[in-house]
mmCIF file of C-alpha atoms and ligand atoms in Angstrom:
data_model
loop_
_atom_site.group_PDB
_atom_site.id
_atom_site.type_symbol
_atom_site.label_atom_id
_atom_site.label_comp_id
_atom_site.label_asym_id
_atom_site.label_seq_id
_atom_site.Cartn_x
_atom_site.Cartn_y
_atom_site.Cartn_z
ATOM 1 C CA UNK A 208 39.219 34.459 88.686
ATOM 2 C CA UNK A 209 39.649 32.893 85.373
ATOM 3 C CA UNK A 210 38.348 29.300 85.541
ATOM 4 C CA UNK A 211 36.588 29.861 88.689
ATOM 5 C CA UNK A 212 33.080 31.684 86.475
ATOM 6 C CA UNK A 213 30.602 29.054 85.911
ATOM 7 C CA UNK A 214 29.550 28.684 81.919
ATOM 8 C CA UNK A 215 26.678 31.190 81.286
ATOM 9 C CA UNK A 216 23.894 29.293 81.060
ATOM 10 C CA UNK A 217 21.649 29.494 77.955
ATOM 11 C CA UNK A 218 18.532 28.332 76.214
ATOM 12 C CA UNK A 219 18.955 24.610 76.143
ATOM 13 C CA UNK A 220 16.223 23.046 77.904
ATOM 14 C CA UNK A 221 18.437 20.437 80.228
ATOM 15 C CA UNK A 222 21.087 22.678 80.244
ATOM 16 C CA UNK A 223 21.752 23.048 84.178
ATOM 17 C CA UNK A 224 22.859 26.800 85.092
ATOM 18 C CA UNK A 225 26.573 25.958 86.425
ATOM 19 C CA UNK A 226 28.473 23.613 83.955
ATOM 20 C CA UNK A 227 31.855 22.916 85.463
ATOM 21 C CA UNK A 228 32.477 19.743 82.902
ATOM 22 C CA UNK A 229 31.173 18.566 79.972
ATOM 23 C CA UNK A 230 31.351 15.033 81.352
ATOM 24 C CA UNK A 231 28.251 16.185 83.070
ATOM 25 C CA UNK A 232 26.664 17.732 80.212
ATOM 26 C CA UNK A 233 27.408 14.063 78.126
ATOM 27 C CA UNK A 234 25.832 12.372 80.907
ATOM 28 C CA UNK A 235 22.827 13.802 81.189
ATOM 29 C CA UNK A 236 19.910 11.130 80.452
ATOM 30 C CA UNK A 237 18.803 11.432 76.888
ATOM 31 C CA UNK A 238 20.790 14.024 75.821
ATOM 32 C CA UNK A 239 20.253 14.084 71.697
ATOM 33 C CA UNK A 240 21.792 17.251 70.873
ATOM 34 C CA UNK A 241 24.180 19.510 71.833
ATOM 35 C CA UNK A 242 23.677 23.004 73.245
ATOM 36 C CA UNK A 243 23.889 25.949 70.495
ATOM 37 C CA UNK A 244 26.748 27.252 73.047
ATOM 38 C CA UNK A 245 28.836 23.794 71.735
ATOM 39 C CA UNK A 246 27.618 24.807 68.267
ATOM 40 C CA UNK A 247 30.604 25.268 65.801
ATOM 41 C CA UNK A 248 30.847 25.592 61.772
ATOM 42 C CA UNK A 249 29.429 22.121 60.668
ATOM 43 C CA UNK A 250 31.123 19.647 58.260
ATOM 44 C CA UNK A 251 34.814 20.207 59.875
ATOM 45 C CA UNK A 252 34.681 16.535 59.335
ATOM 46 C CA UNK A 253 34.154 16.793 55.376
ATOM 47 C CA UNK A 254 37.323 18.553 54.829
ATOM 48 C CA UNK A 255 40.205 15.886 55.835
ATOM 49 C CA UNK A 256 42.336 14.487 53.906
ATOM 50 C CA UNK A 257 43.601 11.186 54.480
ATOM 51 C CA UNK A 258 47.310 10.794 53.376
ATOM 52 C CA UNK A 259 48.392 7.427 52.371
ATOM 53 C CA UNK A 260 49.195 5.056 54.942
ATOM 54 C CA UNK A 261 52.683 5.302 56.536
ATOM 55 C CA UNK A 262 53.526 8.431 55.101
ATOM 56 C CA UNK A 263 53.201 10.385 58.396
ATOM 57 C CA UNK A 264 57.572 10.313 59.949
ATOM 58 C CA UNK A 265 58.163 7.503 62.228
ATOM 59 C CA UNK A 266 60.937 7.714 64.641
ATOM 60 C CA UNK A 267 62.606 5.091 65.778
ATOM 61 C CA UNK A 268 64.106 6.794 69.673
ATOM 62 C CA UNK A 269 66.117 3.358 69.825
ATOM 63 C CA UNK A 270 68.616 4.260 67.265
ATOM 64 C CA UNK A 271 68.702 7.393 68.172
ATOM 65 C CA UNK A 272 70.427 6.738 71.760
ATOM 66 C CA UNK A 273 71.742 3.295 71.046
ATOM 67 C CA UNK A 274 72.366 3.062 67.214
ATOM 68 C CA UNK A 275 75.683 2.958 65.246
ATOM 69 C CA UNK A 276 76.739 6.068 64.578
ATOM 70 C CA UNK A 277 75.161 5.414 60.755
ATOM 71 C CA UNK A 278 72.031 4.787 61.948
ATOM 72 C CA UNK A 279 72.124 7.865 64.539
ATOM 73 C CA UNK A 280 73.043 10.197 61.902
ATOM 74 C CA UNK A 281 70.238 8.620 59.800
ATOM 75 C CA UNK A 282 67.558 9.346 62.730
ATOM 76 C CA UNK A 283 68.530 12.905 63.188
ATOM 77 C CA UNK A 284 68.395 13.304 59.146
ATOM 78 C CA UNK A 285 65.225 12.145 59.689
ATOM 79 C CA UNK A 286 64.289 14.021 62.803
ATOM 80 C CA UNK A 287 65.028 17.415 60.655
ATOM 81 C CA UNK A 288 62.894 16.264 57.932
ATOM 82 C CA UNK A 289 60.024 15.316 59.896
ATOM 83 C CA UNK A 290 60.343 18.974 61.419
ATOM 84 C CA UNK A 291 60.684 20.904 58.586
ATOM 85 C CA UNK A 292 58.018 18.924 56.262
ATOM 86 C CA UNK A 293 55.433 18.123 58.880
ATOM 87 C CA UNK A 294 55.682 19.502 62.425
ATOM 88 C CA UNK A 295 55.027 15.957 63.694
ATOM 89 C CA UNK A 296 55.847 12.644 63.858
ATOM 90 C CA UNK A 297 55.685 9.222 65.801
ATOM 91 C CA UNK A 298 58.075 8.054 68.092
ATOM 92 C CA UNK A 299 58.462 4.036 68.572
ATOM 93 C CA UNK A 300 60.397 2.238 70.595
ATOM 94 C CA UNK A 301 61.375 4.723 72.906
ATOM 95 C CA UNK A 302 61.683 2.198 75.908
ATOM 96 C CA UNK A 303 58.609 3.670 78.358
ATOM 97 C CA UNK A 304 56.581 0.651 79.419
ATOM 98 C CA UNK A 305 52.919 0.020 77.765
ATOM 99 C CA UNK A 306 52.028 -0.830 81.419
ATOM 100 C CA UNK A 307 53.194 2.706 82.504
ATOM 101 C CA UNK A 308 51.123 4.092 79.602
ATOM 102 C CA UNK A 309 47.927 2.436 80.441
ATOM 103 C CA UNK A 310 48.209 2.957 84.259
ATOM 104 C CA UNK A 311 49.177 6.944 83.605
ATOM 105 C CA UNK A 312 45.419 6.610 81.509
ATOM 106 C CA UNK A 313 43.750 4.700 84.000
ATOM 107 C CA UNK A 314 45.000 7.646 86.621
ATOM 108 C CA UNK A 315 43.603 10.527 84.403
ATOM 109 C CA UNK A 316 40.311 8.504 84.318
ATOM 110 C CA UNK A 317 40.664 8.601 88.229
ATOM 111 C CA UNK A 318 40.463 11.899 87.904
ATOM 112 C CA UNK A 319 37.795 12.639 86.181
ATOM 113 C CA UNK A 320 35.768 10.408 87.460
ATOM 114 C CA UNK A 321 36.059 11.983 90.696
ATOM 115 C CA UNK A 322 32.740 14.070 92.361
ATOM 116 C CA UNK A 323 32.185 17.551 90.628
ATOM 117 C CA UNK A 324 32.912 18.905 94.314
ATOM 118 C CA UNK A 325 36.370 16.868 94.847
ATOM 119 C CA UNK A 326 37.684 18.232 91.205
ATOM 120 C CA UNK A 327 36.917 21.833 91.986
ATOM 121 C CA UNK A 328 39.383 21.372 94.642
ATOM 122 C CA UNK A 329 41.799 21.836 91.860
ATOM 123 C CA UNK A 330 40.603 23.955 89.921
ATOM 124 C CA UNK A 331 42.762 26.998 90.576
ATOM 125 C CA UNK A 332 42.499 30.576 90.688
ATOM 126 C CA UNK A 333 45.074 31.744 87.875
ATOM 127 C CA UNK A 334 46.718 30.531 84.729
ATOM 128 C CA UNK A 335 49.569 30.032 86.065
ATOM 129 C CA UNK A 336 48.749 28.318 89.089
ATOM 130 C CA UNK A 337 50.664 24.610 89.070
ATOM 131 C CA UNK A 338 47.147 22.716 88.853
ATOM 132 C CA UNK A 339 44.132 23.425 87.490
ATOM 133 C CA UNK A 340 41.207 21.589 86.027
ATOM 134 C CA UNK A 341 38.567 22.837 84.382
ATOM 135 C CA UNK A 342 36.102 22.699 81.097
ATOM 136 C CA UNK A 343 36.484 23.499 78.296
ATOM 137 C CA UNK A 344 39.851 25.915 77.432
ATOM 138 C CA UNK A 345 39.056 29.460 78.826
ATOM 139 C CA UNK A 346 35.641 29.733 80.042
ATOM 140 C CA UNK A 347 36.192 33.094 80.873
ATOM 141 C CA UNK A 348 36.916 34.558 77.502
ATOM 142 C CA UNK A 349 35.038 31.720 75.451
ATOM 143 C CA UNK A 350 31.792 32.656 73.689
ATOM 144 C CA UNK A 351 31.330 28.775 72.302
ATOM 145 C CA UNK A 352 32.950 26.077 74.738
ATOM 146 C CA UNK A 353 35.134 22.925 73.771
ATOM 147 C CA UNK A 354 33.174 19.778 74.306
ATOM 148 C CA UNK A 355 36.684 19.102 76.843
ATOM 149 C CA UNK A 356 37.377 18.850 80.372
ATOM 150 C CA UNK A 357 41.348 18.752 81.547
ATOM 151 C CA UNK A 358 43.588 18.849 84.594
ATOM 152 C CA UNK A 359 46.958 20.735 83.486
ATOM 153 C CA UNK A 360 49.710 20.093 85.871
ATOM 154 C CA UNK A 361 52.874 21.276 86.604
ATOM 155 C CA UNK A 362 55.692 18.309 87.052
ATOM 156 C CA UNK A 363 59.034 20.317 86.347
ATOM 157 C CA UNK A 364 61.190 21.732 87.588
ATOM 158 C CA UNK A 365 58.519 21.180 90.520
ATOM 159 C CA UNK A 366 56.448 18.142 90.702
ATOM 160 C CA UNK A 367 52.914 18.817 91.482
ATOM 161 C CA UNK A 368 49.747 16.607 91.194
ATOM 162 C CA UNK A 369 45.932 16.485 92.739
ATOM 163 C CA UNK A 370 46.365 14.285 96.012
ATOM 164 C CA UNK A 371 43.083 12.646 94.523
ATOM 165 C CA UNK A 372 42.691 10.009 93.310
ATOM 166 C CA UNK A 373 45.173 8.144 95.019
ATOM 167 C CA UNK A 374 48.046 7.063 93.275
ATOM 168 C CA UNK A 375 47.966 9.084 90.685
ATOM 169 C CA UNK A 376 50.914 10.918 91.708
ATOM 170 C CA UNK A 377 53.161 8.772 92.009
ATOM 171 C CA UNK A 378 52.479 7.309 88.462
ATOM 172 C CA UNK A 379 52.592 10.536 87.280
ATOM 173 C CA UNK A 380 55.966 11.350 88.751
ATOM 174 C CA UNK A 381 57.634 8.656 87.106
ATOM 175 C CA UNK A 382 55.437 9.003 83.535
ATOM 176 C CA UNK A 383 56.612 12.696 83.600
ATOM 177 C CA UNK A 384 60.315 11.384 84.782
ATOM 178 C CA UNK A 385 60.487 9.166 81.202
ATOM 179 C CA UNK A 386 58.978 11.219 79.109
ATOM 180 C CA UNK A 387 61.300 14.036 80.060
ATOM 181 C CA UNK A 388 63.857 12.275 79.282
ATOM 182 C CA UNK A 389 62.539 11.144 75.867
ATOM 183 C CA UNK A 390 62.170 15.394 75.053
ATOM 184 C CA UNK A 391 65.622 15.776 75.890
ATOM 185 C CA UNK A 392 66.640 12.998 73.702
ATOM 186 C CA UNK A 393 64.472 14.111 70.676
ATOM 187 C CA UNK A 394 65.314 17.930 71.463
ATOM 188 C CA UNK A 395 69.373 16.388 71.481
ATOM 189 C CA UNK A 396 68.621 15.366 67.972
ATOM 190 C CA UNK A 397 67.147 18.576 66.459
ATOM 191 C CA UNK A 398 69.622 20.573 67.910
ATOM 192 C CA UNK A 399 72.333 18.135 65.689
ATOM 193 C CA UNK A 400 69.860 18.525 62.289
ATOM 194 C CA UNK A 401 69.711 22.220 62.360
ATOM 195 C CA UNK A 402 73.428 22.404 62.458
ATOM 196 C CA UNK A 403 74.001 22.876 66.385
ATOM 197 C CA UNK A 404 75.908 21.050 68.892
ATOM 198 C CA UNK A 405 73.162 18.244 70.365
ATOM 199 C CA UNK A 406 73.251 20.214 73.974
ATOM 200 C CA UNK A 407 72.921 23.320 72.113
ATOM 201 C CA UNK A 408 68.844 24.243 72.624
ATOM 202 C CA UNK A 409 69.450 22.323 76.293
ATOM 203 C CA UNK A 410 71.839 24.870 77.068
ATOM 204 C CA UNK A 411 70.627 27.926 75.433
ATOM 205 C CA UNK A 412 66.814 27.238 76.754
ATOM 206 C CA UNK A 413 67.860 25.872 80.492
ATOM 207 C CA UNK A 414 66.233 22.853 79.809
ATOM 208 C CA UNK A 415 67.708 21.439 83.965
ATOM 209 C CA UNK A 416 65.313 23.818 84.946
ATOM 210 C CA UNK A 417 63.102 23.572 81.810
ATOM 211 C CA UNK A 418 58.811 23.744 82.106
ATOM 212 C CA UNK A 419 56.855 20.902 81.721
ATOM 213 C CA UNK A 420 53.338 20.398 81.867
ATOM 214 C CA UNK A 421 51.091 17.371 82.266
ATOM 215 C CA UNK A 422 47.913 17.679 80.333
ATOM 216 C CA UNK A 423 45.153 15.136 80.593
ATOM 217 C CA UNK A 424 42.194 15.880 77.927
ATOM 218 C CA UNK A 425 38.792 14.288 78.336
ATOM 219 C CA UNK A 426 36.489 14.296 75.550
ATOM 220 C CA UNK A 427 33.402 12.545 76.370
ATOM 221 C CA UNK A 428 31.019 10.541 74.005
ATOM 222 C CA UNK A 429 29.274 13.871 71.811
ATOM 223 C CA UNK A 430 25.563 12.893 70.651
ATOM 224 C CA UNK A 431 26.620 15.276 67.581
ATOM 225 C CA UNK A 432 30.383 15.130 66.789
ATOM 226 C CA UNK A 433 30.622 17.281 63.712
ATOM 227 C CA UNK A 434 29.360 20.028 65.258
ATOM 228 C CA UNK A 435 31.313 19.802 68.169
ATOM 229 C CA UNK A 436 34.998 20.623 68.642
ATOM 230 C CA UNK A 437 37.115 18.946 71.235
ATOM 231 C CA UNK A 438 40.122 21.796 70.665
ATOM 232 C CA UNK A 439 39.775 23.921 68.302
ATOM 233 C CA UNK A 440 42.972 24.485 65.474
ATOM 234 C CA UNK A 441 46.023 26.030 67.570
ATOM 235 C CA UNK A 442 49.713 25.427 68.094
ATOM 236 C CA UNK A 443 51.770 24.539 71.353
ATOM 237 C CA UNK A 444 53.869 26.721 73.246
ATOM 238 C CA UNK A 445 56.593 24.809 73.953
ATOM 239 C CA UNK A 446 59.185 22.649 72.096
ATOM 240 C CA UNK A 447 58.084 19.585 71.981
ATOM 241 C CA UNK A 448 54.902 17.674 73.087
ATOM 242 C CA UNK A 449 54.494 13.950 73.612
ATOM 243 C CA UNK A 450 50.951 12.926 73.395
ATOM 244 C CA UNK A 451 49.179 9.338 74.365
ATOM 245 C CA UNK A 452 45.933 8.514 73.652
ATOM 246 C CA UNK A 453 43.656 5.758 75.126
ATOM 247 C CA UNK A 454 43.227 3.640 71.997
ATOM 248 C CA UNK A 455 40.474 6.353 70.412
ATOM 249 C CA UNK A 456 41.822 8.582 67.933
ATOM 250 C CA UNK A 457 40.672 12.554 67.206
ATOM 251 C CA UNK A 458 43.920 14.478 66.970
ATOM 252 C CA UNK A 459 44.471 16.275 63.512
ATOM 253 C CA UNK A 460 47.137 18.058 62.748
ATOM 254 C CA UNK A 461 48.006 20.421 59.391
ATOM 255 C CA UNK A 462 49.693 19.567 56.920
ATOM 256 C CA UNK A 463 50.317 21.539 53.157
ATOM 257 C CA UNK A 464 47.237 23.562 54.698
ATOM 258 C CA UNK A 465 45.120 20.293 54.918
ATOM 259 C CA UNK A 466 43.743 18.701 57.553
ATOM 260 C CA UNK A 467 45.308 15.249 58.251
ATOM 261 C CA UNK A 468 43.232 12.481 60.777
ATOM 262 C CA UNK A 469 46.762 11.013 62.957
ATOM 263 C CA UNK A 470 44.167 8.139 64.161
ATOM 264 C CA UNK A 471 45.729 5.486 66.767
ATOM 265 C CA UNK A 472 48.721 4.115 67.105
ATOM 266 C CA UNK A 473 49.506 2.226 70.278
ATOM 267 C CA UNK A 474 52.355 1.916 72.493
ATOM 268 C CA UNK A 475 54.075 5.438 70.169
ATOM 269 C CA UNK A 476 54.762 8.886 71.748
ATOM 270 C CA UNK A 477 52.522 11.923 69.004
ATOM 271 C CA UNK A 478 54.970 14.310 69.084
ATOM 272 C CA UNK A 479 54.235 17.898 67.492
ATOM 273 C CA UNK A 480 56.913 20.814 67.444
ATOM 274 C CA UNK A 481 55.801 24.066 69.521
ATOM 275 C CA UNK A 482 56.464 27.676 68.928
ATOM 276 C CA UNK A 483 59.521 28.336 70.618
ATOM 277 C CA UNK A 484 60.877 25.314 68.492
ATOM 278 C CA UNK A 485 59.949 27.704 65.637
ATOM 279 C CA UNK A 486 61.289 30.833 66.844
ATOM 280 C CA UNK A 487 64.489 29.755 68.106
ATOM 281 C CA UNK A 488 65.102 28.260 64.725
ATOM 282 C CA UNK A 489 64.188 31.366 63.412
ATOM 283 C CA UNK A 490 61.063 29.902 61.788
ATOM 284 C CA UNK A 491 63.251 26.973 60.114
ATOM 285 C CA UNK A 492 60.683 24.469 62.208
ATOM 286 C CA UNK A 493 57.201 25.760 62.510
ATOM 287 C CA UNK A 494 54.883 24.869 64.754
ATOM 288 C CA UNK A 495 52.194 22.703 63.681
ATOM 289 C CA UNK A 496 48.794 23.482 63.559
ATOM 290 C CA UNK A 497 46.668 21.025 65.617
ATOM 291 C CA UNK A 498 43.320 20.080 66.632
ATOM 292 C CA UNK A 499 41.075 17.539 68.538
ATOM 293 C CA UNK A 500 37.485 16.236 66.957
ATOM 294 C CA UNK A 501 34.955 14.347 69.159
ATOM 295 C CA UNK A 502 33.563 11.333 68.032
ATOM 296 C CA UNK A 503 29.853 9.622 69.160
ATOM 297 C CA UNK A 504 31.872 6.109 69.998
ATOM 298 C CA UNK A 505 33.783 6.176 73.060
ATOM 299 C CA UNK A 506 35.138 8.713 75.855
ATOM 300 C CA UNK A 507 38.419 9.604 74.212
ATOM 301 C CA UNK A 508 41.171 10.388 77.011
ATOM 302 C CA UNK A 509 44.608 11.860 75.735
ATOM 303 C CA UNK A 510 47.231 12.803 78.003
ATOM 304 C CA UNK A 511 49.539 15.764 76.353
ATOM 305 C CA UNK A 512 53.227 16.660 77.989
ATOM 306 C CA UNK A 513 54.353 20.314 76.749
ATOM 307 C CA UNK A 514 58.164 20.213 76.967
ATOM 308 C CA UNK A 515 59.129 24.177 77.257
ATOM 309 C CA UNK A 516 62.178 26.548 78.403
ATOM 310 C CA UNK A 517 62.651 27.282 81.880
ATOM 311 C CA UNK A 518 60.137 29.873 82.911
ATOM 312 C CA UNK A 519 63.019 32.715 82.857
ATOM 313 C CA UNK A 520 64.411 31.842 79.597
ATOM 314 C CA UNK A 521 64.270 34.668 76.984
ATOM 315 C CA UNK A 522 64.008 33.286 74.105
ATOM 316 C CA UNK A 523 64.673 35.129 70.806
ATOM 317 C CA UNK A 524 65.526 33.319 67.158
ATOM 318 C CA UNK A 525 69.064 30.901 67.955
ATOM 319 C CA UNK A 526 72.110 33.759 67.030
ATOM 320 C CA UNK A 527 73.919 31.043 64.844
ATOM 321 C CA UNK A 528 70.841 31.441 62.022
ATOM 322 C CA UNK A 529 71.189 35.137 61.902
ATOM 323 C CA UNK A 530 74.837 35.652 60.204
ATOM 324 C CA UNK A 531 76.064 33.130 57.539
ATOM 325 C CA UNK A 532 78.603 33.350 54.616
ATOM 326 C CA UNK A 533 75.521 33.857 52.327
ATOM 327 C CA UNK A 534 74.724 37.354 53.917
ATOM 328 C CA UNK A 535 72.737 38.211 57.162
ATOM 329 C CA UNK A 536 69.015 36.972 58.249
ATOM 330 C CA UNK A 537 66.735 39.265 59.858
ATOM 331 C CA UNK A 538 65.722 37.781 63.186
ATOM 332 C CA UNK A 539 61.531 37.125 62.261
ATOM 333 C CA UNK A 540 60.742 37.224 66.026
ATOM 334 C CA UNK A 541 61.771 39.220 68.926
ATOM 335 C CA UNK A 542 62.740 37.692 72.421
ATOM 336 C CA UNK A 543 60.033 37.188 74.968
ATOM 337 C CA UNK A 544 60.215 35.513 78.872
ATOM 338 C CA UNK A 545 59.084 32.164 78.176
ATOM 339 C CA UNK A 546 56.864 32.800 81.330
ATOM 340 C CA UNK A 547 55.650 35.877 79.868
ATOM 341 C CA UNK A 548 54.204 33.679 76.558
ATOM 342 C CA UNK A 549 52.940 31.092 78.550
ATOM 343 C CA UNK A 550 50.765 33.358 80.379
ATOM 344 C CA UNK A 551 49.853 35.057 77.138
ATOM 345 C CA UNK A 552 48.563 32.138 75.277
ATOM 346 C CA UNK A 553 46.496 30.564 78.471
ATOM 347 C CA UNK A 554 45.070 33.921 79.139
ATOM 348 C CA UNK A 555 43.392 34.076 76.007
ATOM 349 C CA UNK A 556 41.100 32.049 73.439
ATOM 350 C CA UNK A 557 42.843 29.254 71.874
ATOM 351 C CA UNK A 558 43.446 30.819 68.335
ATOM 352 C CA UNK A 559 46.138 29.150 65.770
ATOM 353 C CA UNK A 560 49.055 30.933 65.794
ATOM 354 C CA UNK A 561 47.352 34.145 67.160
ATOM 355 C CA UNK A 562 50.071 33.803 69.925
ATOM 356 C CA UNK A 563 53.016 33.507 67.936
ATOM 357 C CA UNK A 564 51.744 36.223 65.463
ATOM 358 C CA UNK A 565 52.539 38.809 68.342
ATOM 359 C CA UNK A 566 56.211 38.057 68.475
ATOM 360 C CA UNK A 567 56.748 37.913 64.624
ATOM 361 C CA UNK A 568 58.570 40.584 63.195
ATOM 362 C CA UNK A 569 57.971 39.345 59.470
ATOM 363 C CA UNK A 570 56.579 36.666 57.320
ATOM 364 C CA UNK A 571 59.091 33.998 57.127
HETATM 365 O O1 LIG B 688 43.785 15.608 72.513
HETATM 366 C C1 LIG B 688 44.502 15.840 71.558
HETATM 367 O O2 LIG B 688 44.696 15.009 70.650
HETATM 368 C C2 LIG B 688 45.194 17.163 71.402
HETATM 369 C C3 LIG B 688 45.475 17.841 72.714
HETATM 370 C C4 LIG B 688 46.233 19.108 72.540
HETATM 371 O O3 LIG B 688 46.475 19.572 71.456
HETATM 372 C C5 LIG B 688 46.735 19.838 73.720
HETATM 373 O O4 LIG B 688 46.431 19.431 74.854
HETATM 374 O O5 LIG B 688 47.441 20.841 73.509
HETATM 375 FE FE1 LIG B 689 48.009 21.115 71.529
#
């Protein structure tokens, strides 16, 4: 039973034997420190780089589905750069309500704040069960824990969601609803810059039927940030993911093999390209590197939606790449179920690209 084993306890004084969030472990009266089993390298804080302000892609989703056919053309140029140089980029005016945002963040808070007991409800049995919440990001094969708690739901092509605390799921039907929606649109546009009818990685992937998964991170208030880590440096699985934040900042992604702080930007969609974005383009868009510091300021909530193939998909580098007029191009990855990878990369410790590396035929 995966996240069902309690966190081995270990010499910190306070430490209480059974740690099934670190919201309780931040809570505890007077805690100072951190325990040496939240110990990572120090200084990960020394080495970002900040770029110059406005220089990380901004996406305007607004002329992307309503523009002229200029300005459409202009956001999928865009779109492909933004892909190709970075991974990631922000998405404004895409039309969801700020009040939908904020009450989607209040419900998460819900959450957590419910009693230890009432969240283990939902803390599932298997990886691949449609809810679970739990510490950290895989107790069960984690020497050093993520100062994190989450609940990771399933909303497509089922809806789940905890019955607790009420209303959440109906806010987070419709939150997952829009955002969907928003994927498809952005996914419509990378499809067109990478030479491909817009429907094409909608069609190909079974997108009608595609996964998507609602994940709300909590990093609590951490007496010593820089030795903590909230996620450690990995990529997604998916596509696309659409992250909010609560108004604190901590994601970093890579980019030109530096670390880059995003920092806060209300009322925009994060959005970072996943690895089946990078093998179906047959590693023409990588997936971007990614992490999550802790800060000694505020409870920092962020609310990630993975955009995937349906579970059945086999997904293999897009045919179209492979032959050209300039010669043939090895395929650099070989097919895999989608359901098959997903299970993969929650099954074990959250590693860079250590999942991706198993389907890669060659460096690309
Ligand atoms: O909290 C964040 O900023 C990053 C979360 C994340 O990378 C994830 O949930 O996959
Ligand atoms: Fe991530």
């Amino acid at each position: 039973a995966e996240t069902a084993s309690p966190l081995p306890s270990n010499t910190f004084p306070s430490q209480p034997t059974k740690i099934t969030s670190i919201k309780t472990l931040a809570e505890s009266p007077g805690l100072t420190s951190i325990p040496a089993t939240y110990t990572f390298t120090p200084d990960l804080h020394g080495q970002v780089t900040s770029v110059p302000e406005g220089s990380i892609p901004v996406i305007d989703y607004s002329l992307l589905i309503s523009g002229t056919p200029g300005q459409r053309s202009e956001i999928v140029h865009e779109l492909g750069r933004a892909c190709q140089d970075w991974g990631f980029f922000m998405v404004i005016n895409h039309g969801v309500p700020q009040k939908l945002l904020s009450s989607i963040l209040d419900g998460c808070k819900g959450f957590f704040d419910l009693a230890e007991e009432e969240k283990q409800e939902f803390k599932g049995n298997n990886v691949l069960d449609p809810i679970r919440s739990g510490t950290s990001f895989n107790v069960s094969v984690e020497k050093a824990f993520y100062w994190r708690d989450f609940l990771k739901v399933f909303v497509h092509p089922v809806f789940y969601s905890p019955t607790k605390p009420a209303g959440l799921s109906e806010i987070s039907l419709e939150y997952s609803q829009r955002v969907r929606e928003i994927a498809r649109g952005l996914l419509t546009g990378i499809s067109e810059s990478l030479g491909l009818e817009g429907s094409y990685i909608d069609k190909a992937l079974n997108l009608e039927r595609g996964k998507q998964i609602f994940i709300a991170n909590l990093y609590p208030t951490c007496p010593q940030p820089e030795l903590a880590m909230g996620m450690p440096p990995h990529s997604d699985h998916g596509l696309l993911t659409l992250l909010i934040q609560n108004g604190i900042g901590g994601l970093q992604i890579q980019h030109k093999g530096k670390w880059v702080n995003v920092g806060t930007h209300s009322n925009s969609f994060l959005v970072n390209t996943g690895d089946h974005l990078e093998i179906l383009s047959n590693g023409r868009y990588k997936s971007v590197l990614h992490r999550a510091m802790v800060n000694n300021k505020g409870t920092r909530i962020s609310i990630a939606m993975a955009h995937g193939p349906s579970l059945d998909s086999v997904v293999s580098p897009a045919p179209e790449f492979l032959v050209s007029s300039k010669g043939d191009e090895p395929a650099a990855y070989i097919g895999m179920k989608y359901k098959d990878y997903l299970e993969l990369q929650q099954s074990n410790k959250l590693d860079g690209k250590s999942c991706l590396d198993r389907v890669r035929i060659s460096a690309v």
